[in-house]
Every structure is written in structure tokens, then in C-alpha cells.
Coordinates of C-alpha atoms in Angstrom, one line a residue:
X1 CA -118.1 -65.1 18.8
X2 CA -119.3 -65.1 22.4
X3 CA -117.4 -63.1 25.0
X4 CA -115.3 -65.2 27.3
X5 CA -116.5 -66.0 30.8
X6 CA -115.3 -63.8 33.6
X7 CA -114.2 -67.0 35.5
X8 CA -110.7 -67.8 34.3
X9 CA -110.8 -71.4 35.7
X10 CA -108.3 -73.2 37.8
X11 CA -104.8 -72.8 36.4
X12 CA -102.3 -75.7 36.3
X13 CA -99.5 -74.5 38.6
X14 CA -97.3 -77.7 38.4
X15 CA -94.9 -76.1 35.9
X16 CA -94.5 -73.6 33.1
X17 CA -95.2 -76.1 30.3
X18 CA -98.3 -77.4 32.1
X19 CA -99.5 -73.8 32.6
X20 CA -99.1 -73.1 28.8
X21 CA -101.0 -76.2 28.1
X22 CA -103.8 -75.1 30.5
X23 CA -104.1 -71.8 28.6
X24 CA -104.4 -73.7 25.3
X25 CA -107.0 -76.3 26.5
X26 CA -109.0 -73.5 28.2
X27 CA -110.2 -72.4 24.7
X28 CA -110.3 -75.7 22.8
X29 CA -112.8 -74.8 20.0
X30 CA -111.0 -71.5 19.2
X31 CA -107.6 -73.2 19.2
X32 CA -108.9 -76.0 17.0
X33 CA -110.4 -73.4 14.6
X34 CA -107.1 -71.5 14.6
X35 CA -105.1 -74.6 13.8
X36 CA -107.5 -75.6 11.0
X37 CA -107.4 -72.1 9.4
X38 CA -103.6 -71.9 9.9
X39 CA -103.1 -75.3 8.3
X40 CA -105.6 -74.5 5.4
X41 CA -103.8 -71.2 4.7
X42 CA -100.4 -72.8 4.7
X43 CA -101.5 -75.7 2.5
X44 CA -103.2 -73.3 0.1
X45 CA -100.0 -71.4 -0.3
X46 CA -98.6 -74.5 -2.0
X47 CA -101.3 -74.6 -4.6
X48 CA -100.3 -71.6 -6.8
X49 CA -97.0 -73.2 -7.8
X50 CA -98.8 -76.4 -8.9
X51 CA -101.5 -74.5 -10.8
X52 CA -98.8 -72.3 -12.4
X53 CA -96.9 -75.4 -13.5
X54 CA -100.1 -76.8 -15.1
X55 CA -100.8 -73.5 -16.8
X56 CA -97.3 -73.7 -18.4
X57 CA -97.3 -77.3 -19.3
X58 CA -100.9 -77.7 -20.3
X59 CA -101.7 -74.3 -21.7
X60 CA -98.7 -72.1 -22.6
X61 CA -96.4 -74.7 -24.2
X62 CA -99.1 -76.5 -26.3
X63 CA -100.7 -73.1 -27.2
X64 CA -104.0 -74.2 -25.7
X65 CA -105.6 -70.8 -24.9
X66 CA -108.7 -72.1 -23.2
X67 CA -106.6 -74.4 -21.0
X68 CA -104.4 -71.4 -20.1
X69 CA -107.4 -69.2 -19.3
X70 CA -108.8 -72.0 -17.1
X71 CA -105.7 -72.5 -15.1
X72 CA -105.3 -68.7 -14.7
X73 CA -108.8 -68.5 -13.4
X74 CA -108.0 -71.3 -10.9
X75 CA -104.9 -69.3 -9.9
X76 CA -107.1 -66.2 -9.3
X77 CA -109.6 -68.2 -7.3
X78 CA -106.9 -69.7 -5.1
X79 CA -105.5 -66.2 -4.5
X80 CA -108.9 -65.1 -3.2
X81 CA -109.3 -68.2 -1.1
X82 CA -105.8 -67.6 0.4
X83 CA -106.7 -64.0 1.2
X84 CA -109.9 -65.0 3.0
X85 CA -108.1 -67.7 4.9
X86 CA -105.4 -65.3 6.0
X87 CA -108.0 -62.8 7.3
X88 CA -109.9 -65.4 9.2
X89 CA -106.7 -67.0 10.6
X90 CA -105.5 -63.6 11.8
X91 CA -108.8 -62.8 13.5
X92 CA -109.0 -66.2 15.2
X93 CA -105.4 -66.0 16.4
X94 CA -105.9 -62.5 17.7
X95 CA -108.8 -63.8 19.8
X96 CA -106.7 -66.7 21.0
X97 CA -103.9 -64.4 22.1
X98 CA -106.3 -62.0 23.8
X99 CA -108.0 -64.8 25.6
X100 CA -104.7 -66.1 26.9
X101 CA -103.6 -62.6 27.9
X102 CA -106.7 -61.7 29.9
X103 CA -107.1 -65.2 31.3
X104 CA -103.6 -64.9 32.7
X105 CA -104.2 -61.4 33.9
X106 CA -107.4 -62.6 35.7
X107 CA -105.6 -65.5 37.5
X108 CA -102.8 -63.2 38.6
X109 CA -105.2 -60.5 39.9
X110 CA -107.3 -63.0 41.6
X111 CA -104.3 -64.5 43.4
X112 CA -103.0 -61.1 44.3
X113 CA -106.4 -60.5 45.9
X114 CA -106.2 -63.7 47.8
X115 CA -102.7 -62.8 49.1
X116 CA -104.2 -59.6 50.4
X117 CA -102.0 -57.8 52.9
X118 CA -99.4 -60.7 52.6
X119 CA -98.6 -59.6 49.1
X120 CA -96.1 -56.8 49.8
X121 CA -94.3 -59.2 52.2
X122 CA -93.9 -61.8 49.5
X123 CA -93.1 -60.0 46.3
X124 CA -92.4 -56.4 45.2
X125 CA -95.0 -54.3 43.5
X126 CA -92.7 -53.8 40.5
X127 CA -92.5 -57.6 40.1
X128 CA -96.3 -57.9 40.1
X129 CA -96.6 -55.2 37.5
X130 CA -93.9 -56.8 35.3
X131 CA -95.7 -60.2 35.6
X132 CA -99.1 -58.6 34.9
X133 CA -97.9 -56.7 31.8
X134 CA -94.7 -58.1 30.2
X135 CA -95.0 -61.8 31.1
X136 CA -98.7 -62.2 30.2
X137 CA -97.9 -60.6 26.8
X138 CA -95.2 -63.1 26.1
X139 CA -97.5 -66.0 27.1
X140 CA -100.2 -64.7 24.7
X141 CA -97.7 -64.4 21.9
X142 CA -96.6 -68.0 22.5
X143 CA -100.1 -69.3 21.5
X144 CA -99.4 -68.3 17.9
X145 CA -97.9 -71.8 17.5
X146 CA -101.3 -73.3 17.8
X147 CA -102.3 -71.7 14.4
X148 CA -99.5 -71.0 11.9
X149 CA -97.2 -73.2 13.9
X150 CA -99.4 -76.3 13.4
X151 CA -100.0 -75.2 9.8
X152 CA -96.2 -75.0 9.2
X153 CA -95.7 -78.6 10.2
X154 CA -98.5 -79.8 7.9
X155 CA -97.3 -77.6 5.0
X156 CA -93.8 -79.1 5.4
X157 CA -95.2 -82.6 4.7
X158 CA -97.5 -81.4 2.0
X159 CA -94.6 -79.8 0.1
X160 CA -92.5 -83.0 0.6
X161 CA -95.4 -85.0 -0.9
X162 CA -95.8 -82.7 -3.9
X163 CA -92.0 -82.8 -4.5
X164 CA -92.2 -86.6 -4.3
X165 CA -94.5 -86.5 -7.3
X166 CA -92.0 -84.5 -9.2
X167 CA -88.7 -86.1 -8.1
X168 CA -87.9 -88.4 -5.1
X169 CA -84.5 -86.9 -4.9
X170 CA -85.9 -83.4 -4.4
X171 CA -88.3 -84.7 -1.8
X172 CA -85.5 -86.4 0.2
X173 CA -83.5 -83.2 0.1
X174 CA -86.4 -81.2 1.6
X175 CA -87.3 -83.9 4.2
X176 CA -83.6 -84.0 5.4
X177 CA -82.8 -80.3 4.9
X178 CA -85.5 -78.7 7.1
X179 CA -84.8 -80.8 10.2
X180 CA -81.1 -80.0 9.6
X181 CA -82.0 -76.3 9.8
X182 CA -83.7 -76.9 13.2
X183 CA -80.6 -78.7 14.5
X184 CA -78.4 -75.8 13.5
X185 CA -80.6 -73.2 15.3
X186 CA -81.3 -75.4 18.4
X187 CA -78.2 -74.2 20.4
X188 CA -79.1 -70.6 19.8
X189 CA -82.6 -71.2 21.1
X190 CA -81.2 -72.8 24.3
X191 CA -78.9 -69.9 24.7
X192 CA -81.7 -67.4 24.2
X193 CA -83.9 -69.1 26.8
X194 CA -81.1 -68.8 29.4
X195 CA -80.5 -65.2 28.5
X196 CA -84.2 -64.4 28.6
X197 CA -84.5 -66.0 32.1
X198 CA -81.5 -63.9 33.4
X199 CA -82.9 -60.8 31.8
X200 CA -86.3 -61.4 33.4
X201 CA -84.8 -61.9 36.8
X202 CA -82.9 -58.6 36.6
X203 CA -85.9 -56.8 35.2
X204 CA -88.0 -57.8 38.2
X205 CA -85.2 -56.8 40.7
X206 CA -84.8 -53.4 38.9
X207 CA -88.5 -52.8 39.0
X208 CA -88.4 -53.4 42.8
X209 CA -85.6 -50.8 43.2
X210 CA -87.5 -48.3 41.1
X211 CA -90.7 -48.8 43.2
X212 CA -88.7 -48.3 46.4
X213 CA -87.0 -45.2 45.0
X214 CA -90.3 -43.7 43.9
X215 CA -92.3 -44.6 47.0
X216 CA -89.7 -43.3 49.5
X217 CA -88.4 -40.3 47.5
X218 CA -89.4 -37.7 50.1
X219 CA -87.8 -39.7 52.9
X220 CA -84.7 -40.3 50.9
X221 CA -84.4 -36.6 50.2
X222 CA -84.7 -35.8 53.9
X223 CA -82.1 -38.4 54.8
X224 CA -79.8 -37.6 52.0
X225 CA -80.0 -41.2 50.7
X226 CA -81.4 -40.5 47.3
X227 CA -78.0 -40.6 45.6
X228 CA -77.3 -44.1 47.1
X229 CA -80.6 -45.5 45.7
X230 CA -80.1 -43.7 42.4
X231 CA -76.6 -45.3 42.2
X232 CA -78.1 -48.8 42.9
X233 CA -80.7 -48.2 40.2
X234 CA -78.0 -47.0 37.7
X235 CA -75.9 -50.1 38.4
X236 CA -79.0 -52.3 38.0
X237 CA -79.8 -50.6 34.7
X238 CA -76.3 -51.3 33.4
X239 CA -76.6 -55.0 34.3
X240 CA -80.0 -55.2 32.7
X241 CA -78.6 -53.5 29.6
X242 CA -75.8 -56.1 29.4
X243 CA -78.4 -58.9 29.8
X244 CA -80.4 -57.2 27.1
X245 CA -77.4 -57.3 24.8
X246 CA -77.1 -61.0 25.4
X247 CA -80.8 -61.5 24.5
X248 CA -80.4 -59.3 21.4
X249 CA -77.3 -61.2 20.3
X250 CA -79.0 -64.6 20.5
X251 CA -82.1 -63.2 18.8
X252 CA -80.1 -61.7 16.0
X253 CA -78.5 -65.0 15.2
X254 CA -81.9 -66.8 15.3
X255 CA -83.5 -64.2 13.0
X256 CA -80.5 -64.3 10.6
X257 CA -80.7 -68.1 10.4
X258 CA -84.5 -67.9 10.2
X259 CA -84.2 -65.8 7.0
X260 CA -80.8 -66.7 5.7
X261 CA -80.7 -70.5 6.0
X262 CA -84.1 -71.1 4.3
X263 CA -83.0 -68.7 1.5
X264 CA -79.8 -70.7 1.0
X265 CA -81.8 -73.9 1.1
X266 CA -84.1 -72.5 -1.5
X267 CA -81.1 -71.7 -3.7
X268 CA -79.6 -75.2 -3.4
X269 CA -82.9 -76.9 -4.2
X270 CA -83.6 -74.6 -7.2
X271 CA -80.1 -75.2 -8.5
X272 CA -80.6 -79.0 -8.2
X273 CA -84.0 -78.7 -9.9
X274 CA -82.6 -76.5 -12.7
X275 CA -79.9 -79.1 -13.5
X276 CA -82.6 -81.8 -13.6
X277 CA -84.7 -79.7 -16.0
X278 CA -81.6 -79.1 -18.2
X279 CA -81.0 -82.9 -18.3
X280 CA -84.7 -83.4 -19.2
X281 CA -85.5 -85.2 -16.0
X282 CA -88.3 -82.7 -15.2
X283 CA -90.3 -80.3 -17.4
X284 CA -90.1 -76.5 -17.4
X285 CA -93.4 -76.3 -15.6
X286 CA -92.2 -78.8 -12.9
X287 CA -89.1 -76.6 -12.5
X288 CA -91.3 -73.6 -11.9
X289 CA -93.5 -75.6 -9.5
X290 CA -90.4 -76.8 -7.6
X291 CA -89.2 -73.2 -7.2
X292 CA -92.6 -72.2 -6.0
X293 CA -92.9 -75.1 -3.5
X294 CA -89.5 -74.3 -2.0
X295 CA -90.2 -70.6 -2.0
X296 CA -93.5 -71.3 -0.1
X297 CA -91.6 -73.6 2.3
X298 CA -89.5 -70.6 3.5
X299 CA -92.6 -69.3 5.3
X300 CA -93.4 -72.5 7.2
X301 CA -89.7 -72.8 8.2
X302 CA -89.7 -69.2 9.5
X303 CA -92.9 -69.9 11.5
X304 CA -91.3 -73.0 12.9
X305 CA -88.2 -71.1 14.0
X306 CA -90.2 -68.2 15.4
X307 CA -92.5 -70.7 17.1
X308 CA -89.5 -72.4 18.8
X309 CA -88.3 -68.9 19.9
X310 CA -91.8 -68.0 21.2
X311 CA -92.1 -71.3 23.1
X312 CA -88.7 -70.6 24.8
X313 CA -89.7 -67.1 25.9
X314 CA -93.2 -68.4 26.9
X315 CA -91.7 -71.0 29.2
X316 CA -89.6 -68.3 30.9
X317 CA -92.7 -66.0 31.3
X318 CA -94.9 -68.9 32.4
X319 CA -92.4 -69.9 35.1
X320 CA -92.7 -66.4 36.6
X321 CA -96.5 -66.6 36.6
X322 CA -96.5 -70.1 38.1
X323 CA -94.0 -69.0 40.8
X324 CA -96.4 -66.2 41.7
X325 CA -99.5 -68.4 41.7
X326 CA -97.7 -70.8 44.0
X327 CA -97.2 -68.2 46.7
X328 CA -99.3 -69.2 49.6
X329 CA -101.6 -66.6 51.3
X330 CA -99.7 -67.3 54.5
X331 CA -95.9 -68.1 54.3
X332 CA -95.3 -71.7 54.9
X333 CA -98.9 -72.6 54.4
X334 CA -100.4 -74.4 51.3
X335 CA -102.2 -72.1 48.9
X336 CA -105.4 -74.2 49.2
X337 CA -106.2 -76.0 52.4
X338 CA -108.2 -79.2 52.3
X339 CA -111.6 -79.2 54.1
X340 CA -111.3 -76.0 56.2
X341 CA -113.4 -75.9 59.3
X342 CA -115.9 -73.1 60.1
X343 CA -114.9 -70.5 62.7
X344 CA -116.6 -70.2 66.1
X345 CA -120.2 -69.2 65.8
X346 CA -119.9 -66.7 68.7
X347 CA -117.2 -64.2 69.4
X348 CA -114.4 -66.2 71.0
X349 CA -110.9 -65.7 72.5
X350 CA -108.0 -65.3 70.2
X351 CA -104.9 -67.0 71.7
X352 CA -101.2 -66.9 70.7
X353 CA -99.5 -69.7 72.6
X354 CA -96.0 -68.5 71.6
X355 CA -96.4 -65.2 73.5
X356 CA -99.2 -66.1 75.9
X357 CA -101.4 -63.3 74.5
X358 CA -105.2 -63.8 74.9
X359 CA -107.6 -61.3 73.3
X360 CA -110.9 -61.6 75.1
X361 CA -114.1 -61.0 73.0
X362 CA -116.0 -57.7 73.4
X363 CA -113.1 -56.0 75.1
X364 CA -110.4 -53.4 74.2
X365 CA -107.0 -55.0 74.7
X366 CA -103.7 -53.1 74.5
X367 CA -100.4 -54.7 73.7
X368 CA -97.3 -53.0 75.1
X369 CA -93.8 -53.9 74.1
X370 CA -90.4 -52.2 74.1
X371 CA -89.7 -53.8 70.7
X372 CA -92.5 -52.8 68.3
X373 CA -91.6 -55.9 66.1
X374 CA -92.6 -58.3 68.9
X375 CA -96.1 -56.8 69.0
X376 CA -96.3 -56.7 65.2
X377 CA -95.3 -60.4 65.0
X378 CA -98.1 -61.3 67.5
X379 CA -100.6 -59.4 65.4
X380 CA -99.4 -61.2 62.3
X381 CA -99.9 -64.5 64.0
X382 CA -103.4 -63.6 65.3
X383 CA -104.4 -62.2 61.9
X384 CA -103.0 -65.4 60.2
X385 CA -100.4 -63.7 58.1
X386 CA -97.6 -66.0 59.4
X387 CA -97.8 -69.7 60.4
X388 CA -98.5 -70.2 64.1
X389 CA -100.3 -72.3 66.6
X390 CA -102.8 -69.5 67.3
X391 CA -106.3 -70.6 68.2
X392 CA -109.7 -69.0 67.8
X393 CA -112.1 -70.4 70.3
X394 CA -111.7 -74.2 70.2
X395 CA -110.2 -74.2 66.7
X396 CA -106.8 -73.8 65.3
X397 CA -106.8 -70.5 63.4
X398 CA -105.0 -72.0 60.4
X399 CA -107.7 -74.6 60.1
X400 CA -110.5 -72.1 59.6
X401 CA -111.3 -71.1 56.0
X402 CA -109.1 -68.1 55.0
X403 CA -112.0 -66.2 53.5
X404 CA -113.9 -66.4 56.8
X405 CA -110.8 -65.2 58.8
X406 CA -110.3 -62.3 56.5
X407 CA -114.0 -61.3 56.8
X408 CA -114.2 -61.5 60.6
X409 CA -110.7 -60.6 61.6
X410 CA -109.2 -57.4 60.3
X411 CA -105.6 -56.3 60.7
X412 CA -105.3 -52.5 60.4
X413 CA -101.7 -52.0 59.5
X414 CA -100.3 -48.5 60.0
X415 CA -98.6 -48.8 56.6
X416 CA -101.7 -50.1 54.6
X417 CA -101.9 -48.5 51.2
X418 CA -104.4 -45.8 50.2
X419 CA -105.3 -46.2 46.5
X420 CA -105.7 -43.3 44.1
X421 CA -109.3 -42.2 43.8
X422 CA -111.8 -40.2 45.9
X423 CA -111.6 -39.9 49.6
X424 CA -115.0 -41.5 49.9
X425 CA -113.7 -44.6 48.0
X426 CA -110.6 -44.7 50.3
X427 CA -112.7 -44.7 53.4
X428 CA -115.4 -47.1 52.1
X429 CA -113.0 -49.7 50.9
X430 CA -114.9 -52.8 49.9
X431 CA -118.0 -51.6 51.8
X432 CA -121.0 -50.0 50.2
X433 CA -120.5 -46.2 50.3
X434 CA -123.3 -45.5 52.8
X435 CA -123.1 -41.8 53.7
X436 CA -124.2 -42.1 57.3
X437 CA -121.9 -45.0 58.0
X438 CA -119.0 -43.1 56.4
X439 CA -119.8 -40.0 58.4
X440 CA -119.8 -42.0 61.7
X441 CA -116.5 -43.7 60.8
X442 CA -114.9 -40.4 59.9
X443 CA -116.0 -38.8 63.1
X444 CA -114.8 -41.8 65.2
X445 CA -111.4 -41.5 63.6
X446 CA -111.2 -37.8 64.2
X447 CA -111.0 -37.2 60.4
X448 CA -113.8 -34.7 60.0
X449 CA -111.3 -31.8 59.7
X450 CA -109.6 -33.7 56.8
X451 CA -113.0 -33.8 54.9
X452 CA -113.7 -30.2 55.7
X453 CA -110.3 -29.0 54.7
X454 CA -110.4 -30.6 51.2
X455 CA -112.1 -28.5 48.4
X456 CA -114.5 -31.3 47.4
X457 CA -114.9 -33.0 50.8
X458 CA -115.4 -36.8 50.4
X459 CA -115.3 -36.3 46.6
X460 CA -111.8 -34.9 46.8
X461 CA -109.2 -36.9 44.8
X462 CA -106.4 -38.7 46.6
X463 CA -103.0 -39.3 45.0
X464 CA -101.6 -42.8 44.9
X465 CA -100.7 -43.9 48.5
X466 CA -102.5 -40.7 49.7
X467 CA -99.4 -38.6 49.1
X468 CA -101.4 -35.4 49.1
X469 CA -102.2 -36.0 52.8
X470 CA -99.8 -35.8 55.8
X471 CA -98.8 -38.9 57.7
X472 CA -101.3 -38.2 60.5
X473 CA -104.1 -37.6 58.0
X474 CA -103.4 -40.9 56.2
X475 CA -103.3 -42.7 59.6
X476 CA -106.8 -41.3 60.5
X477 CA -108.2 -42.2 57.1
X478 CA -106.9 -45.8 57.5
X479 CA -108.6 -46.0 61.0
X480 CA -111.8 -44.6 59.6
X481 CA -111.7 -47.4 56.9
X482 CA -111.1 -50.1 59.5
X483 CA -114.0 -48.8 61.7
X484 CA -116.4 -48.6 58.8
X485 CA -115.7 -52.3 58.0
X486 CA -117.0 -53.2 61.5
X487 CA -115.1 -56.5 61.8
X488 CA -115.8 -58.8 64.6
X489 CA -112.1 -58.6 65.6
X490 CA -110.0 -55.5 64.9
X491 CA -106.2 -55.8 65.3
X492 CA -104.8 -52.3 65.0
X493 CA -101.1 -51.6 64.9
X494 CA -100.2 -48.3 66.6
X495 CA -103.2 -46.5 65.2
X496 CA -102.4 -43.1 66.8
X497 CA -98.6 -42.8 66.4
X498 CA -98.6 -40.0 63.9
X499 CA -101.0 -37.5 65.5
X500 CA -100.6 -34.9 68.2
X501 CA -101.6 -35.6 71.8
X502 CA -104.9 -33.7 71.6
X503 CA -106.1 -35.6 68.5
X504 CA -104.8 -38.9 70.0
X505 CA -106.9 -38.4 73.1
X506 CA -110.0 -37.9 71.1
X507 CA -109.2 -40.8 68.8
X508 CA -108.6 -43.2 71.7
X509 CA -111.9 -42.3 73.4
X510 CA -113.9 -42.5 70.1
X511 CA -112.3 -45.8 69.2
X512 CA -113.4 -47.2 72.5
X513 CA -117.0 -46.0 71.9
X514 CA -117.1 -47.1 68.3
X515 CA -115.9 -50.6 69.2
X516 CA -118.1 -51.1 72.2
X517 CA -119.2 -54.8 72.5
X518 CA -116.6 -55.8 69.8
X519 CA -113.2 -57.3 70.1
X520 CA -110.3 -54.9 69.6
X521 CA -106.6 -55.2 70.1
X522 CA -104.2 -52.2 69.7
X523 CA -100.5 -52.2 69.9
X524 CA -99.2 -49.0 71.5
X525 CA -97.0 -47.4 74.2
X526 CA -99.1 -44.3 74.5
X527 CA -100.5 -43.7 78.0
X528 CA -103.4 -41.8 76.4
X529 CA -104.5 -44.9 74.5
X530 CA -103.6 -47.3 77.3
X531 CA -105.8 -45.4 79.7
X532 CA -108.9 -46.4 77.5
X533 CA -108.0 -50.1 77.4
X534 CA -110.0 -52.7 79.4
X535 CA -106.9 -54.8 79.8
X536 CA -103.2 -54.2 79.0
X537 CA -100.7 -57.0 78.2
X538 CA -97.1 -56.0 78.9
X539 CA -94.6 -58.0 76.8
X540 CA -91.0 -58.7 77.7
X541 CA -88.9 -60.5 75.1
X542 CA -92.0 -61.3 73.1
X543 CA -94.0 -62.9 75.9
X544 CA -96.6 -61.6 78.3
X545 CA -94.9 -60.5 81.6
X546 CA -97.8 -58.8 83.2
X547 CA -101.5 -58.2 82.7
X548 CA -103.8 -55.6 84.2
X549 CA -105.1 -52.1 83.8
X550 CA -102.8 -49.3 82.7
X551 CA -102.9 -47.7 86.2
X552 CA -102.2 -51.0 87.9
X553 CA -99.2 -51.8 85.7
X554 CA -97.9 -48.3 85.9
X555 CA -97.8 -48.6 89.7
X556 CA -96.5 -52.1 90.0
X557 CA -94.0 -52.5 87.1
X558 CA -91.1 -50.1 86.8
X559 CA -90.1 -51.4 83.4
X560 CA -93.7 -50.7 82.1
X561 CA -93.7 -47.3 83.7
X562 CA -90.4 -46.3 82.1
X563 CA -91.6 -47.7 78.7
X564 CA -94.9 -45.8 78.5
X565 CA -93.6 -42.6 80.1
X566 CA -90.4 -42.1 78.0
X567 CA -90.8 -44.7 75.2
X568 CA -87.9 -46.9 76.2
X569 CA -86.8 -49.1 79.0
X570 CA -83.1 -49.0 78.3
X571 CA -80.6 -47.1 80.4
X572 CA -83.3 -45.6 82.7
X573 CA -83.2 -45.6 86.5
X574 CA -85.5 -47.7 88.6
X575 CA -88.4 -45.5 89.4
X576 CA -90.1 -47.9 91.9
X577 CA -89.5 -45.3 94.7
X578 CA -91.9 -42.9 93.0
X579 CA -94.6 -41.8 95.4
X580 CA -98.3 -42.4 94.9
X581 CA -98.7 -38.6 95.0
X582 CA -96.3 -38.2 92.1
X583 CA -98.2 -40.8 90.1
X584 CA -101.5 -39.2 90.8
X585 CA -100.1 -35.8 89.7
X586 CA -98.9 -37.4 86.5
X587 CA -102.4 -38.9 85.8
X588 CA -104.0 -35.5 86.5
X589 CA -101.8 -33.8 84.0
X590 CA -102.4 -36.4 81.3
X591 CA -104.5 -35.0 78.4
X592 CA -108.2 -36.0 78.4
X593 CA -110.4 -36.6 75.3
X594 CA -112.4 -33.7 73.9
X595 CA -115.1 -33.6 71.3
X596 CA -113.7 -30.5 69.6
X597 CA -112.3 -31.1 66.1
X598 CA -108.6 -30.3 65.7
X599 CA -106.1 -29.8 62.8
X600 CA -102.9 -31.8 63.4
X601 CA -99.5 -30.2 62.9
X602 CA -97.9 -31.1 59.6
X603 CA -95.2 -33.6 60.1

């Protein structure tokens, strides 16, 4: 059978039932074959009782040896046919389940990629992992109903028809009894679906706590907060266990009914058939056939019960997948925009009307704010990670195709993840690993000492999140990755906050050189970086209060001077009386860039 296409198609996100139907119709031929094989297998299971009854009535009782041998040979042939159908059914259903599994994995991964840097803000990593592993497995198992589930329904009517040829009374008992079993089990299935949904919610929340605990273990140890988070995880585990008990309780009743009720039903029908045989209403062979029919019916009934259980669990899992797929790349924005417009052909001004920030093309602009969150919010709006009225040239930024925005405008977040792998792969990102380009980016980010300090250089292995590097080293690797991408617009959030002053001076100078002729915005309060900027935008309460060079703002605005010289503008004296000589002396003592490599102090 041909391998499935790597394109999963466009999922139906209008609801869990519609999503499950989309998974089914995405492989129509295979599902049709599975239903055909499952039905043939189930129907063929009803043939041995009939052949056995003929062997008794036509061969054994009259003493017809040739007739007995013929019917026994037919029974043997049916057994071989059933075995072959069972093998083919199982193979086909395995392919159906695997297709559903990997199709769902692909749509989840593709959408996670589209969400990009917005993903951690919308859903926890633990929830994504749970969706991509547990939920997709449940969805794939649900597709079992397309094979044996369909066959079970057909087998039910076939058995009823066969019993009708023996005794109308027995056929009526079967036709009424099986739906009655479903009615008895229905409330437990509804209860199970509710318990599964609650269990799944708590499972996702607990996974998020575990991710936070593992990711911040060092920080928690330093702050003495590990015990608090461990207690939260312990409490979450206890609640998840209680929900698991509810799920297990409902499941145990369903399984008990799935096995016990059909068995009791089998006993009742067999008792009724035995009385009819004793009265001479049916033959001994027909009695054996009735027993065989009803015994075979136990399996379809079990498949119907398990199928109902799988559908309930599948709807819960599909709802989690659909909720994830309905997350928009930008909060408050539709996942798919109709008829996006192209971005400006030439480098153009980025404007944020809410704050008054304008980022001129080809210049290094610095954003200074006493509240780091104000500057970060502006970067999020200019990078189109939150809804806004931001414009890019003559166009609304949110009207431009998102793929084009992500390609031409890069937000270099100071907390961006570093994936496990080689240092070369971490720096290269999605770019082709060109050695010369990587070397230039590494030098521009003052990360050469990191490469030289690792045993295998660029081939050295990084742990997940770069945990085997210091905070400053991770920051420089992130900057190198951003510079290597060479975006038309680079929006960097505090790119030098974790390095020493000497390294920072070199990073600022080399950043300016590397981005010559390109548009760059950095958020910072460091005078070393601000001294390199072409223009500085000073924010007060999230809006531009003053614009100019660093030296000009330092002279004219006491609040700006207090902010960049001591890192805060609260509770400080007005320093507007400071003399020009004092300001000149401060500028002379300010560190200047150097081309010498340095090793930062461990933090």
C-alpha cells in the first residue's frame, strides 16, 4: 500500500465530531476496505454454527458419512477463510489507526509552527505534548469503529435473520435484547465521557505545572520556592488520581456489562432454545446452531459497547485538538485571514499609533522605558504578536500575510528557546549552516569565546534550553542566531542585559556594524547600547515623551537621565542642575567598545 502523503490536508475545526469525520474521510479507500473486511469477518463468524448444525442434522443423525465429511470440510474451509479475513482486517485497521495518528500529529505540529513565538503565550508546553501524544492516540483508537464496529452492526442483523429462519420468537428476543443492552450501558457511557473530560483537563494543568517546575528548578532552588511548587504538583497529582478513579469506576462498569450482560443474554436465549428443542419445535442441530449464533453475537455486542466507549473518549480528545487548532497566530485575530495584502516593496516605517513609536528604515532605534513591559508590549505589536493598529508603510500590519511578516520582521526575544542539538544548529536556526556566515554572526554577537571554550566548538552539544550555558552565553547565542537570519527588520528585546559591561560595549558596537543599512529596534536602558543608537525614543506611561540622541536626551530630560544612569526613575532627586562638565566627565568614563574577545563572569 502506498505511503500516505506528507500533506495532512485541511482539518475540519468546527467541532470534535466533525474533526473525527474529517480523519475518516481523509482515507476513504482504506476505511471502506476496513469496513468491508470487518463486516466479512464478523459475518463469517456466524457461518460455523450453521455448518455445524447441517453436519449434525444431515450427516451425523442419519449416519450419512459422506455428508458428514463434506460438512466438516466446509467447516474447515470457513475456519481458514475467517483466519485470513482476521489477518487482513487487523492489518488494514492498523494502517487506518496509524494514518489517523500521524495525520493528527502533522496538523498539530504544523499549527504549532504557525503559532511560532505566540505558542508559549497561548498554551503550555505540557499541554502541547499531551495533545501530541495522548490525545492523538485516543483519536486513532476511535477509528476502530470503522472496521469491526461496522461489521458488528451487520453481524447483528445477519444473526437475527438466521434466527428468524429457525424461530421467529428467538429472532424477536435477539432484536429486542441487544438494543436493551445498549440502553442499560448508555448512562455509564455518558458518565465516562464527563469523567474523561475532567481527567483530561487536570492532566493538562498538571503537565503545565511539571513543565514550570522542571524548567525553573535552578531558580526555585535559589529562591527557596521549590517546596511550594512541589506541593502544588502533589496536590494536582492527588486530584488527577481522584479523577482517574472516577474514570476507572465508569470503565469497570462498562467492561463488566460488556462481558456480563451478553453472557447472561446468551444463557437466556440458550435456555429458551433448549425448551423449544425439548418440545420438538426445533431440531438438535438447530439448537446447536442457535447456541452458536448467540455465542458469536457476544463478540459484535462487545465491539459495539467498546466502540461507543471509544467514540466518547475520541470526542473528548478531538475537542482538545480542535481547541488547539483554533488558536489564532495572533490573539484576537482569525487563524486564517482572507485575501492578505503584500507588504511594502521597499523598507518602510513601522508605526505603533498607540505609543507613537516610529521605527525608521535603515536606522538603529532604541526604546527606553522605566517599565520593561511597556517596551515589550510595543515590540509585540510591531512584531504582530498581539492585535494592534500598527502599520508598515502604507499598509496595516495585520493585513499583510503573516508568513511575509514572519520572514521580514524578526522579534529576538531574550527568553527565546534554544533546542537540544549542536551549537551550530542552534545558531543556524532555519538558515542553511553556511560556515562563513555563522562565523560572522558569532563574532558580531561576541560569542567567539563560547565556541572556543567548548570541547567540540560549533559541534558541541547543547542541552535542552541551553542549560549547559550561562545566562549571558545563551543571550549571545540568541543574538548570533538573530543576526545570521538577516531580517529586514530586527526587533531585539534587551539583547545585552545578561553580560558584563566590557562584553556589552563590544556587542553594541558590532550590532550596529552588522545591521548597517538595515532596520533595527532594541529595547534597553543601558547607556552603552544607547550611545550606539541613531535615535532614542523615551517612553513615559507607554507613550513617546521625547525623541533624540542619547546625549541630547541625557542633557535635556532629568527623568531619562535618572533612568539610564541608575535604572529607575522612582524616588530620585532632580538632577537637572548637573553641570555640563559633570556630564562630560561621565561620558569620558563610560566604557568604549573593544575588539578583544572576553569571557563573561558566570551569573
